[in-house]
Coordinates of C-alpha atoms in Angstrom, one line a residue:
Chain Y
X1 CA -37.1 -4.4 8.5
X2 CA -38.0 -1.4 6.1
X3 CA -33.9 -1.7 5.1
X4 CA -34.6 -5.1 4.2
X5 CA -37.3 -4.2 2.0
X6 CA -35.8 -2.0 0.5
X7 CA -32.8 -3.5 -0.3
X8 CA -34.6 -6.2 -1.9
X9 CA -36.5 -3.7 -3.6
X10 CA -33.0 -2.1 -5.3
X11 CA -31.8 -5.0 -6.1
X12 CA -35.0 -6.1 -8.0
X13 CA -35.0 -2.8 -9.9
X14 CA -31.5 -2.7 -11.1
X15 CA -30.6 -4.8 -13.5
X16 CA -28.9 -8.2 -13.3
X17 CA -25.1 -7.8 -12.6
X18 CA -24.1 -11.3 -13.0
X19 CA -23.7 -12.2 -16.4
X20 CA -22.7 -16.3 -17.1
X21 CA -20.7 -15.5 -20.2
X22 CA -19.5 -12.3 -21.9
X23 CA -18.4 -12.1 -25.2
X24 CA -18.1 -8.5 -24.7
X25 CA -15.2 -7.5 -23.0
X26 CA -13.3 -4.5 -22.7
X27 CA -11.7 -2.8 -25.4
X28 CA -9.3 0.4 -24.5
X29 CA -6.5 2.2 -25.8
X30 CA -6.2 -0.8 -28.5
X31 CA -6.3 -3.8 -26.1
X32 CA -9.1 -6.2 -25.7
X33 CA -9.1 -7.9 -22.7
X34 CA -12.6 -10.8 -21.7
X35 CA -12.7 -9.0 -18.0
X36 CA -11.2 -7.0 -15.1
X37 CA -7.4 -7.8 -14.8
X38 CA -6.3 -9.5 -11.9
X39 CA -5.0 -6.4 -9.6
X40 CA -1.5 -7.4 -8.2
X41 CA -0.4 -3.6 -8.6
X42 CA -1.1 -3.0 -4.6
X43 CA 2.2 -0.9 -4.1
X44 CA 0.5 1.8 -6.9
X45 CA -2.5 1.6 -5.1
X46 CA -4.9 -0.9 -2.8
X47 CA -8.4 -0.8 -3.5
X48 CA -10.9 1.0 -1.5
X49 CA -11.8 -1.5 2.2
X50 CA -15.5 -1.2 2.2
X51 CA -15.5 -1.0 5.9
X52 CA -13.6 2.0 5.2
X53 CA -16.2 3.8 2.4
X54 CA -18.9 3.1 5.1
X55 CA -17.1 5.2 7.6
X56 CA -16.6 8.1 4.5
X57 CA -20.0 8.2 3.0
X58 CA -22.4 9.9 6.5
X59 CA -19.6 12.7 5.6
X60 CA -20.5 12.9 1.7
X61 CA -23.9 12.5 2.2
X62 CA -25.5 14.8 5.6
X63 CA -22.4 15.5 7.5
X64 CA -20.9 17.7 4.9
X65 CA -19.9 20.8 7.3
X66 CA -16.5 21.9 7.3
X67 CA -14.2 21.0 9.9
X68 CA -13.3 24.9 11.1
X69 CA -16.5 26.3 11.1
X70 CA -17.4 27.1 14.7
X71 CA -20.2 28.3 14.8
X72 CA -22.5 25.2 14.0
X73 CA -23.1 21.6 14.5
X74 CA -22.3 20.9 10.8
X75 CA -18.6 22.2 12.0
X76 CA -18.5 20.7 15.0
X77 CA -19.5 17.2 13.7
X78 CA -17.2 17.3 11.0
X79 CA -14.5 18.6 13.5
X80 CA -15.0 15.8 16.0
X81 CA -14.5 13.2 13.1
X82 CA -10.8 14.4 12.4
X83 CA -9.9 14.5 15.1
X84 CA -10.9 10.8 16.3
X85 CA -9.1 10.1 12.8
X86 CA -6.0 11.9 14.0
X87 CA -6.3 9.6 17.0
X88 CA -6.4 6.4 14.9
X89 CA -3.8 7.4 12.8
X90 CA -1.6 8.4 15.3
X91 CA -2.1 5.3 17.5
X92 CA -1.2 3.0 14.3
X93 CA 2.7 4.8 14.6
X94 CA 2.6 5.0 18.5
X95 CA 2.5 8.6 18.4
X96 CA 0.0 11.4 20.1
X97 CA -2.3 12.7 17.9
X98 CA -1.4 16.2 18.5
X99 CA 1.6 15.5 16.4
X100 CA -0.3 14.6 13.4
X101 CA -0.6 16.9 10.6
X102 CA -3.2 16.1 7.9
X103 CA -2.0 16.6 3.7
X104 CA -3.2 15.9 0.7
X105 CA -0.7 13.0 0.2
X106 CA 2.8 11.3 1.5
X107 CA 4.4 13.5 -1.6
X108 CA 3.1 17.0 0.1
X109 CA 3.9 15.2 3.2
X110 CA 7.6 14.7 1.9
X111 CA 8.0 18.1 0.6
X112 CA 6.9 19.6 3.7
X113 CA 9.7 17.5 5.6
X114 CA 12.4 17.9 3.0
X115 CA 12.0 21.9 1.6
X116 CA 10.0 22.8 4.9
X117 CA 12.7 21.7 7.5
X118 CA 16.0 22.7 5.3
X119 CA 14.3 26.4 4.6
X120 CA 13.2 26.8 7.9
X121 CA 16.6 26.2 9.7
X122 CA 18.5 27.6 6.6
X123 CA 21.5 29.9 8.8
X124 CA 23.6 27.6 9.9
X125 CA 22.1 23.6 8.3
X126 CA 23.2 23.5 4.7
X127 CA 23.0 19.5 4.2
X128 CA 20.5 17.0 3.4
X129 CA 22.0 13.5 3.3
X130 CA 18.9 11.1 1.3
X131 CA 19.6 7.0 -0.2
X132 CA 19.5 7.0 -4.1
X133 CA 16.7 4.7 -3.8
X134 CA 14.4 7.2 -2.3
X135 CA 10.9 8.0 -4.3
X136 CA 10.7 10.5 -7.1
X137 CA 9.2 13.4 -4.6
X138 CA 12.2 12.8 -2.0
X139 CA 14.5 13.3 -4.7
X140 CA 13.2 16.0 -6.9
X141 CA 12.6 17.9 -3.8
X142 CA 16.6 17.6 -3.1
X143 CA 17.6 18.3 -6.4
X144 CA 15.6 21.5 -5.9
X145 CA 17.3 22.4 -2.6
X146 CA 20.7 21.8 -4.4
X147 CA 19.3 24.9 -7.1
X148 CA 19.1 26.9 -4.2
X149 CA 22.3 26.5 -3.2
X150 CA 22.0 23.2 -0.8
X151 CA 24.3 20.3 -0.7
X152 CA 22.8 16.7 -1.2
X153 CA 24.7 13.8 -0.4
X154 CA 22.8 10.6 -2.1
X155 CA 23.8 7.3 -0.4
X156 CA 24.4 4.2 -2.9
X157 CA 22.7 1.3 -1.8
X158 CA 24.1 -2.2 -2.0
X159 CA 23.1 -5.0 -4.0
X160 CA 20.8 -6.0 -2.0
X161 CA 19.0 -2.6 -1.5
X162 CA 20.1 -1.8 2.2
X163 CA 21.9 1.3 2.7
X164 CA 25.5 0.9 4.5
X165 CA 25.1 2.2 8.1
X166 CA 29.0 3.5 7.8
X167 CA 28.7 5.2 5.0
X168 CA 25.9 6.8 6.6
X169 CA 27.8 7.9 9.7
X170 CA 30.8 9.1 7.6
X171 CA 28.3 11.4 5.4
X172 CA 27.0 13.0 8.7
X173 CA 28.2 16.8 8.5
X174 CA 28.3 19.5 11.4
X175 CA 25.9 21.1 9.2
X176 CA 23.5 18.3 8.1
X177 CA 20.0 19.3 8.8
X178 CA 18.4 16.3 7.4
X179 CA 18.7 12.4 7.1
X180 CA 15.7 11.1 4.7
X181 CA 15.3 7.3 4.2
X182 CA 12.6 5.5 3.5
X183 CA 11.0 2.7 5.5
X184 CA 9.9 0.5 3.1
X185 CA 10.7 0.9 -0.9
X186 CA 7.9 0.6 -3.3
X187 CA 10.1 -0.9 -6.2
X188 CA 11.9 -3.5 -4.5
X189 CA 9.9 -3.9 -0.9
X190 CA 12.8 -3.8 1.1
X191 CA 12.7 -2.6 4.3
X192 CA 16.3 -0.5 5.5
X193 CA 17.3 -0.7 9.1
X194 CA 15.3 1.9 10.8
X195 CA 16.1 1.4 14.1
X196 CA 19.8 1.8 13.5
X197 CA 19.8 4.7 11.5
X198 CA 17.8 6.6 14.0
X199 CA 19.9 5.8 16.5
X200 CA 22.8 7.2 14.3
X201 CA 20.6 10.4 13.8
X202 CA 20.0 10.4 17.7
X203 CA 23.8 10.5 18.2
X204 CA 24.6 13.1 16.0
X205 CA 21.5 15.2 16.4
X206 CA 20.5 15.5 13.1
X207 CA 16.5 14.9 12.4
X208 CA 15.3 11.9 11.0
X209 CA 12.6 12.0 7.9
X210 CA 11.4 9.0 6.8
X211 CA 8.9 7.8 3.6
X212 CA 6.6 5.5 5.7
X213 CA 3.9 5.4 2.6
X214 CA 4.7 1.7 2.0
X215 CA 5.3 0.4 5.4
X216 CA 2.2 1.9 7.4
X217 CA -0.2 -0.8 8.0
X218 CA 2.1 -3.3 6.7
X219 CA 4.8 -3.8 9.4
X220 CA 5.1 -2.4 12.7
X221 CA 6.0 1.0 12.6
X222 CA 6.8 3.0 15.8
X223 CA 7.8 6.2 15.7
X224 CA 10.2 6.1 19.0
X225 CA 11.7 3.0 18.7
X226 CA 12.9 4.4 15.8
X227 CA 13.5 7.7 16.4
X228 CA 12.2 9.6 13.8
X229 CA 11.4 13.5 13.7
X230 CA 9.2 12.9 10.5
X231 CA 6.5 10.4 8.9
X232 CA 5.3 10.7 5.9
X233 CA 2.5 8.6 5.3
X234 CA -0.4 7.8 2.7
X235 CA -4.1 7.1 2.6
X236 CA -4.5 5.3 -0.5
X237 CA -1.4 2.7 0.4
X238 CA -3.0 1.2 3.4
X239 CA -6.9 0.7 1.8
X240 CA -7.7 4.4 2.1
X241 CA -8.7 6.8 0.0
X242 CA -6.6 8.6 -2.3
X243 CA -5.9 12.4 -2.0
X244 CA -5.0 11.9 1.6
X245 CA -2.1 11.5 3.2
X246 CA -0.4 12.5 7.0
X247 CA 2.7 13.9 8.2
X248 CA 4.0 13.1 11.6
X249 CA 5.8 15.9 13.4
X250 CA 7.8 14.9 16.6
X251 CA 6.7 17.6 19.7
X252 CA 9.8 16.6 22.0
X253 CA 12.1 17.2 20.7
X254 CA 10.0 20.1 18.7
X255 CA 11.1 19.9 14.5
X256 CA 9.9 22.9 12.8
X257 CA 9.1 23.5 9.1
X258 CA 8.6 26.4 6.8
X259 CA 4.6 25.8 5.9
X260 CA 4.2 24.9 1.9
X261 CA 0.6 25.9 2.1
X262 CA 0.0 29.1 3.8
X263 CA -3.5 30.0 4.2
X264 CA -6.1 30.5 7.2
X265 CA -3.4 28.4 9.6
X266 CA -5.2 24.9 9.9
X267 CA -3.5 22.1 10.9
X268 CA -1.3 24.1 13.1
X269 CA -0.2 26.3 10.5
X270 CA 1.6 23.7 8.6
X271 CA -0.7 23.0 6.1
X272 CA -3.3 25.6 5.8
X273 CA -6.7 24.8 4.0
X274 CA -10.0 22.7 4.6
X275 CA -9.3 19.3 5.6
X276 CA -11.1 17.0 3.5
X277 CA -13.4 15.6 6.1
X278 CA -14.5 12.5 4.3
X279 CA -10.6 11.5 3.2
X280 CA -9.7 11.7 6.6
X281 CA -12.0 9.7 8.3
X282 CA -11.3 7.2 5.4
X283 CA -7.9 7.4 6.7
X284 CA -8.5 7.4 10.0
X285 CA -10.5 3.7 9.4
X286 CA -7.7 2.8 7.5
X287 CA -5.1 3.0 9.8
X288 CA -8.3 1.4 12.9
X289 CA -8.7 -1.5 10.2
X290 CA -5.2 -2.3 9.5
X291 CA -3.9 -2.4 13.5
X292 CA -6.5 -4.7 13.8
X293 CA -5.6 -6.5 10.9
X294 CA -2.1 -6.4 10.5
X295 CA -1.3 -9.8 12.2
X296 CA -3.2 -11.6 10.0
X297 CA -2.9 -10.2 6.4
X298 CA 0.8 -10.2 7.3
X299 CA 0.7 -14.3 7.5
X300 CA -1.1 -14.0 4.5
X301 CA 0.5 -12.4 2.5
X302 CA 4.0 -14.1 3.2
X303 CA 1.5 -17.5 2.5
X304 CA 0.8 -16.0 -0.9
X305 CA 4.2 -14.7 -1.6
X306 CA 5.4 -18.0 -1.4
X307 CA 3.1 -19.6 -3.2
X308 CA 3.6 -16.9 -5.9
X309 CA 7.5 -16.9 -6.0
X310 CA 7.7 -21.1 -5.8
X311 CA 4.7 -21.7 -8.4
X312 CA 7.4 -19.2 -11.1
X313 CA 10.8 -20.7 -9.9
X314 CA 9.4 -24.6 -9.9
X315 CA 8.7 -23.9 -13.3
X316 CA 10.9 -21.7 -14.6
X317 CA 14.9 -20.8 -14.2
X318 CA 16.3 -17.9 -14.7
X319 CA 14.6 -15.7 -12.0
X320 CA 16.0 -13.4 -10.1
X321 CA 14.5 -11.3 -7.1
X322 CA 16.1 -7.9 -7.1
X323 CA 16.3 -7.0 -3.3
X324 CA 17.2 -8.8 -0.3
X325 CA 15.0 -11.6 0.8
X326 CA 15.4 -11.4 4.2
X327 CA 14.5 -7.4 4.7
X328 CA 12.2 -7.3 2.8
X329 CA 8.2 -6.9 2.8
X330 CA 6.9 -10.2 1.6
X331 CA 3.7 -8.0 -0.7
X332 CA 6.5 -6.5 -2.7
X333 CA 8.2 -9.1 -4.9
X334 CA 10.3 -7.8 -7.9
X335 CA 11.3 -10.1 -10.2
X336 CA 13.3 -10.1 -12.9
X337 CA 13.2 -12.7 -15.6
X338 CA 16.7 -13.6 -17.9
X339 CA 16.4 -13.6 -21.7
X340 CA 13.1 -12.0 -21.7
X341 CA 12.2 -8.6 -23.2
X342 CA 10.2 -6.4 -20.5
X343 CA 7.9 -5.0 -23.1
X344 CA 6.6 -7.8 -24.7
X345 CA 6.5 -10.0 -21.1
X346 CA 4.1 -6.9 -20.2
X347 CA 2.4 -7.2 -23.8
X348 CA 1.2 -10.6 -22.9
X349 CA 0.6 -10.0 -19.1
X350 CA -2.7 -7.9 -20.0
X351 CA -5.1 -10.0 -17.5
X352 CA -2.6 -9.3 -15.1
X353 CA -2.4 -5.6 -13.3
X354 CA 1.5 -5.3 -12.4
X355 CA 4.2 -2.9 -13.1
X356 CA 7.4 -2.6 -14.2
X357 CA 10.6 -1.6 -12.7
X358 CA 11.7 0.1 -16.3
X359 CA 10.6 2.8 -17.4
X360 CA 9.9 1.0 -20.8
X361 CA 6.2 2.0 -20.5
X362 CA 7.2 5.6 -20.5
X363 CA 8.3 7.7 -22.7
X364 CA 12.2 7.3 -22.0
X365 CA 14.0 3.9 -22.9
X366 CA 15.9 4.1 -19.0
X367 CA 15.6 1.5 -16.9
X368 CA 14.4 2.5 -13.2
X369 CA 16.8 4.2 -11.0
X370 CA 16.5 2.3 -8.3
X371 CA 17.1 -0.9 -10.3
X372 CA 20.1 0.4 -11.1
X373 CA 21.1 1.7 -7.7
X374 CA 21.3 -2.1 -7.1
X375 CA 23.7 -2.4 -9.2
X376 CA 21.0 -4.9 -11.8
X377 CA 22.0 -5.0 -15.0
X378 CA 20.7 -3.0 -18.0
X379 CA 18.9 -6.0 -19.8
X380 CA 17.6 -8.1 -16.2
X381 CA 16.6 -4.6 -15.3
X382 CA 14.4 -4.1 -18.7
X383 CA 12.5 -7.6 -17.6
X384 CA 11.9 -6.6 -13.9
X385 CA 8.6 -7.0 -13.0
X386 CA 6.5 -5.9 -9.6
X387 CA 3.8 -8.2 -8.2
X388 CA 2.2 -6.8 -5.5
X389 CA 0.0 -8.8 -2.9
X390 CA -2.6 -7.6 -0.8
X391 CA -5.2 -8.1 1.7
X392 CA -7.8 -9.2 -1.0
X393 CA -5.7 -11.4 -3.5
X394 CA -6.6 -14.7 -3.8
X395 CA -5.0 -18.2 -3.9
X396 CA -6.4 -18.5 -7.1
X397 CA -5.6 -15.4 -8.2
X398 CA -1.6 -16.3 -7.2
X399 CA -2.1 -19.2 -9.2
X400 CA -3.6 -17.6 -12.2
X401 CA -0.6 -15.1 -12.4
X402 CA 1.8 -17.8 -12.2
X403 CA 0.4 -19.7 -15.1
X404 CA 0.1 -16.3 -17.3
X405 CA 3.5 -15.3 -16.3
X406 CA 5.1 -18.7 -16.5
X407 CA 3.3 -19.2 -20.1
X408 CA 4.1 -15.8 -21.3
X409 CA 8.0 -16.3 -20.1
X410 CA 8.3 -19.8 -22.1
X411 CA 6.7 -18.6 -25.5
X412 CA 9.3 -15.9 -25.4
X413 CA 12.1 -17.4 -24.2
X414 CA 11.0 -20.1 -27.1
X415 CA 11.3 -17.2 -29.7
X416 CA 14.6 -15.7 -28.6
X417 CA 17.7 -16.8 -30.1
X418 CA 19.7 -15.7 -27.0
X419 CA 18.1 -18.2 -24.7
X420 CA 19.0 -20.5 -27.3
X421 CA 22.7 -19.9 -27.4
X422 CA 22.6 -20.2 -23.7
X423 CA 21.2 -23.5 -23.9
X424 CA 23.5 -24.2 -25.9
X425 CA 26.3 -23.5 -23.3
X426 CA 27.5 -20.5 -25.1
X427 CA 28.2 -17.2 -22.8
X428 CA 26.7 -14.3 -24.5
X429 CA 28.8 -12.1 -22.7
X430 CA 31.7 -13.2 -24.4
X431 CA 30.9 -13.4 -28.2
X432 CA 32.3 -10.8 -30.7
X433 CA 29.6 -10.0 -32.5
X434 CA 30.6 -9.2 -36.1
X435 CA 29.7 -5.9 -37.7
X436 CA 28.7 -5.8 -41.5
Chain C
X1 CA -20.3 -1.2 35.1
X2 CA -24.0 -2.0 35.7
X3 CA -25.6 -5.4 34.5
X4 CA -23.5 -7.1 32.3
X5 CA -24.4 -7.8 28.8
X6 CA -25.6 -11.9 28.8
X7 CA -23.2 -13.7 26.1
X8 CA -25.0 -14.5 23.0
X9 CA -25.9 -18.3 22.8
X10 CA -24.6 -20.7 20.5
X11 CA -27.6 -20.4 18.2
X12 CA -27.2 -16.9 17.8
X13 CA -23.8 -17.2 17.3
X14 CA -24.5 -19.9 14.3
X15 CA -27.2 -17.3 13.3
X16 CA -24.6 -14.6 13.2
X17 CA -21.9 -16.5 11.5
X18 CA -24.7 -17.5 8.4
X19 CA -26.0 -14.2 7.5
X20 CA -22.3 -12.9 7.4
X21 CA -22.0 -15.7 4.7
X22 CA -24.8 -14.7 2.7
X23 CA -24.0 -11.5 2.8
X24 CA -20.5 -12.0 1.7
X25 CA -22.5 -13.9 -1.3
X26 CA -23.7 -10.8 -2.5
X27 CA -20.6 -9.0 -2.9
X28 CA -20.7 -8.4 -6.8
X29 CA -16.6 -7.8 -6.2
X30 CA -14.8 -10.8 -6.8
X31 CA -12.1 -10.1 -4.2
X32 CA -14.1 -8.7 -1.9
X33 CA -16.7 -11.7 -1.8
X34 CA -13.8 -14.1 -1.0
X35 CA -12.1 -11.7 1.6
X36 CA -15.3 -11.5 3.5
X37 CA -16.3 -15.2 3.2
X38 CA -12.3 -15.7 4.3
X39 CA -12.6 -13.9 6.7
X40 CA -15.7 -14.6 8.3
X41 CA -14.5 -17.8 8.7
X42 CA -11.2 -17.2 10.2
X43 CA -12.4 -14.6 12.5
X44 CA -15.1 -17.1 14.2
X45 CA -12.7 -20.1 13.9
X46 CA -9.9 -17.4 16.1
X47 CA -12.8 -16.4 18.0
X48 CA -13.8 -20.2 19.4
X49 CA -11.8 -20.5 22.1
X50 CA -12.3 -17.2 23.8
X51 CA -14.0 -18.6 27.4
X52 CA -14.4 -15.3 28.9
X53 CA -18.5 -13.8 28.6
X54 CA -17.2 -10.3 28.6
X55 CA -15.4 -10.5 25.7
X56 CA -17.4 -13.5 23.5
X57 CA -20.0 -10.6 24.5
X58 CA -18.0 -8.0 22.6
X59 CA -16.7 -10.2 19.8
X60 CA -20.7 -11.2 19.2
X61 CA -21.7 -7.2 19.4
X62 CA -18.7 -6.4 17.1
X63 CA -19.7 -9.3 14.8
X64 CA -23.2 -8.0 14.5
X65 CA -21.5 -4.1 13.8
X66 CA -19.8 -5.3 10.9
X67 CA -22.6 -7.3 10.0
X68 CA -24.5 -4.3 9.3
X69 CA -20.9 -2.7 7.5
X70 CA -21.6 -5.6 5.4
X71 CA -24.7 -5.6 4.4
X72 CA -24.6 -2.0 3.7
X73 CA -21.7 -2.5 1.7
X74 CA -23.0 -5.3 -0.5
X75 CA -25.5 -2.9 -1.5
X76 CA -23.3 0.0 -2.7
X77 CA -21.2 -2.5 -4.3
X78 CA -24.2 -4.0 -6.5
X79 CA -24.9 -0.1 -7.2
X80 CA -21.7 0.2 -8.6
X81 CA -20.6 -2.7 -9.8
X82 CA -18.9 -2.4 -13.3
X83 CA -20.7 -4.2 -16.5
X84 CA -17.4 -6.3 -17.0
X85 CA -16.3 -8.6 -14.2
X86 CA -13.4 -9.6 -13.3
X87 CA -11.5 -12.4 -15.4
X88 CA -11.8 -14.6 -12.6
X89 CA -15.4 -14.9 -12.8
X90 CA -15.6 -15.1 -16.1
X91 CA -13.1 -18.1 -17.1
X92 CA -13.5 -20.5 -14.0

């Protein structure tokens, strides 16, 4: 009752939140935008569950203590709650909480597995084999391994994305100590063949890392069906937190790893330092939240997918999904649209939060690597865009993007002289375009 | 297991199932106003034909946890809740 009262009482005091009309607006770094974009960016981020602040905030607020102090209740409170967040996490992957290692992130996560596992069994493994599609950290941290004298063997995907499970086996070495694919790819969404390429691994012995950032929570991911030595995985992917992330370390058999972090020897000595108490029981809801969800945002989302990729292509031609449709998460769709400039499409897509797959936006003119792992071509790969669907977009929202987009599209496809010879019926490809 | 918990009648359920709407109401988050509404409504729909007391027992306690999730939340939200709303709410 006194809640009640004072609820009311807050909301009396602060001041109206719901305005009828704005003129006002946002303006920022030059833009002017009427409101909040539309977020369909959910593969950079996914927005905070609330069920899952109201399990962080007791530990912002009173139960503060950190997790290794012995000595007091503070400690011992804040102890008890990772580890029943060890236990959620590690239930969501099918794996025993003991093999759970708490990090600040899937990228320390993937440098632990990569740098961690090569250094520590550095005599006689001198081979990492990893997919060319892989995420920046995966790849950075090979391309530092081969500056210490490593070999790296990057695996070319096919056109649609998958990796060839031959060319995997033929790249298998006596001395490989590593095999690092990732589950599901946050560019494209597809999803590589897990269960055969740990079975691969299995045969050969060779340990089996995997990027799960973008597949916990999403699809079913069980860590001995598919045999993996290694999970990385990330808070702030499944409607976490950010600045928290897990690494899964398989017990039988036992896969060790040079720490990154030495400290005080937390987390089994893998990653020493405080674990931050109130990320990981954000993470630990998470992962409770999405098991108990999974069934039901995954319907969803394929609902809204749909409704998303048949509202463009109904109105629209000229659309390609880079990826393959079948293996593929439907909350990833990457599309790419012919005759249109990526800049400018993004230049008129401000009420809409997506990315690119081009690296337009930074500072170099290169189209994204894995776009051109694919095998995409320079210009569709300059026009790829990345709508990502989540647990709280909207059938509106779907249908708001595809009127934006499919507006946006037209008025530049109206403008470009290109689309116009190919209306025309003339192949672009093939003119000889005169020099002055 | 002692006495069992009675299952909650269908006026409490009803009761239950309203104040998870108005609370979802007061969600100053766009998105998060229509997920709870959503869901609310999907979870009690999914929830109709269980038959067995023990577990319409725990789906009614679980309801009312979240409940109180909810309304908690609502509140923080409204703390919170950025000057500019989202585009939705502003042109429909």
């Amino acid at each position: 009752m006194a809640s009640k009262i004072m609820a009311s009482t807050v909301r009396r005091t602060l001041p109206h939140i719901r305005p009828l009309s704005t003129a006002a607006g946002i303006s920022i770094k030059g833009v002017k935008i009427s409101g909040r974009p539309l977020y369909l960016d959910m593969q950079a981020t996914s927005p905070v569950d609330p069920r899952v602040l109201d399990a962080m905030l007791p530990y912002f607020i009173s139960q503060y203590g950190n997790p290794h102090s012995r000595t007091h209740l503070y400690g011992w409170e804040s102890d008890q709650a990772v580890e029943a967040a060890r236990a959620q996490v590690a239930s969501l992957i099918h794996a025993s909480p003991k093999e759970i290692i708490f990090t600040s992130g899937a990228t320390e996560s993937n440098n632990i597995s990569v740098k961690g596992v090569m250094r520590f069994y550095n005599e006689n493994k001198k081979h990492v084999i990893t997919t060319q599609t892989e995420h920046k950290c995966v790849l950075d941290s090979c391309r530092h391994l081969q500056q210490q004298g490593f070999d790296v063997t990057y695996l070319p995907v096919k056109p649609d994305g998958l990796i060839d499970l031959n060319e995997l086996r033929n790249s298998i070495r006596s001395d490989t100590g590593l095999v690092s694919v990732m589950a599901v790819n946050n560019e494209i969404g597809v999803i590589q063949p897990m269960e055969e390429i740990g079975r691969i691994c299995m045969e050969f012995g060779v340990p089996f890392h995997t990027d799960a950032a973008q597949a916990l929570g999403k699809i079913r991911v069980d860590v001995n069906k598919w045999n993996v030595s290694l999970m990385s995985l990330s808070g702030h992917k499944v409607y976490g937190p950010k600045g928290v992330g897990a690494l899964y370390m398989r017990r039988r058999p036992r896969i060790r790893v040079e720490p990154q972090m030495n400290g005080g020897g937390q987390e089994r000595g893998v990653r020493s330092g405080t674990v931050a108490t109130p990320l990981v029981v954000g993470m630990g809801a998470a992962c409770e939240i999405a098991m108990k969800e999974m069934e039901y945002d995954a319907k969803r989302v394929v609902k809204l997918k749909d409704r998303l990729l048949n509202g463009i292509r109904t109105r629209l031609d000229g659309v390609m999904v880079n990826g393959s449709m079948e293996r593929r998460y439907a909350g990833n769709l990457n599309l790419s649209f012919a005759y249109v400039e990526g800049e400018s499409l993004l230049m008129g897509l401000k009420e809409v939060a997506v990315s690119t797959g081009s690296a337009c936006t930074s500072a170099s003119l290169e189209p994204s690597y894995v776009l051109r792992a694919l095998g995409v071509d320079d210009d569709m790969a300059h026009t790829s865009v990345r709508f990502g669907i989540g647990r709280f977009t909207t059938e509106e929202e779907v249908d708001k993007v595809v009127e934006l987009t499919v507006n946006q599209v037209k008025k530049l496809r109206e403008m470009s002289p290109l689309y116009e010879m190919v209306k025309e019926g003339i192949d672009y490809k093939s003119v000889q375009w005169a020099q002055h | 297991m002692a006495t069992a918990v009675p299952p909650p009648s269908r006026k409490q359920i009803l009761t239950l199932f309203r104040s998870f709407l108005r609370s979802s109401r007061q969600f100053s988050d766009y998105n998060i106003r229509e997920y709870t509404k959503r869901r609310t409504i999907d979870a009690f729909h999914h929830n109709k034909t269980l038959t067995n007391p023990s577990s319409v027992a725990a789906a009614f306690a679980d309801g009312n946890n979240q409940l109180q999730v909810a309304k908690r939340q609502a509140l923080v939200y409204h703390m919170y809740s950025p000057e500019v709303k989202s585009i939705m709410e502003i042109k429909c």
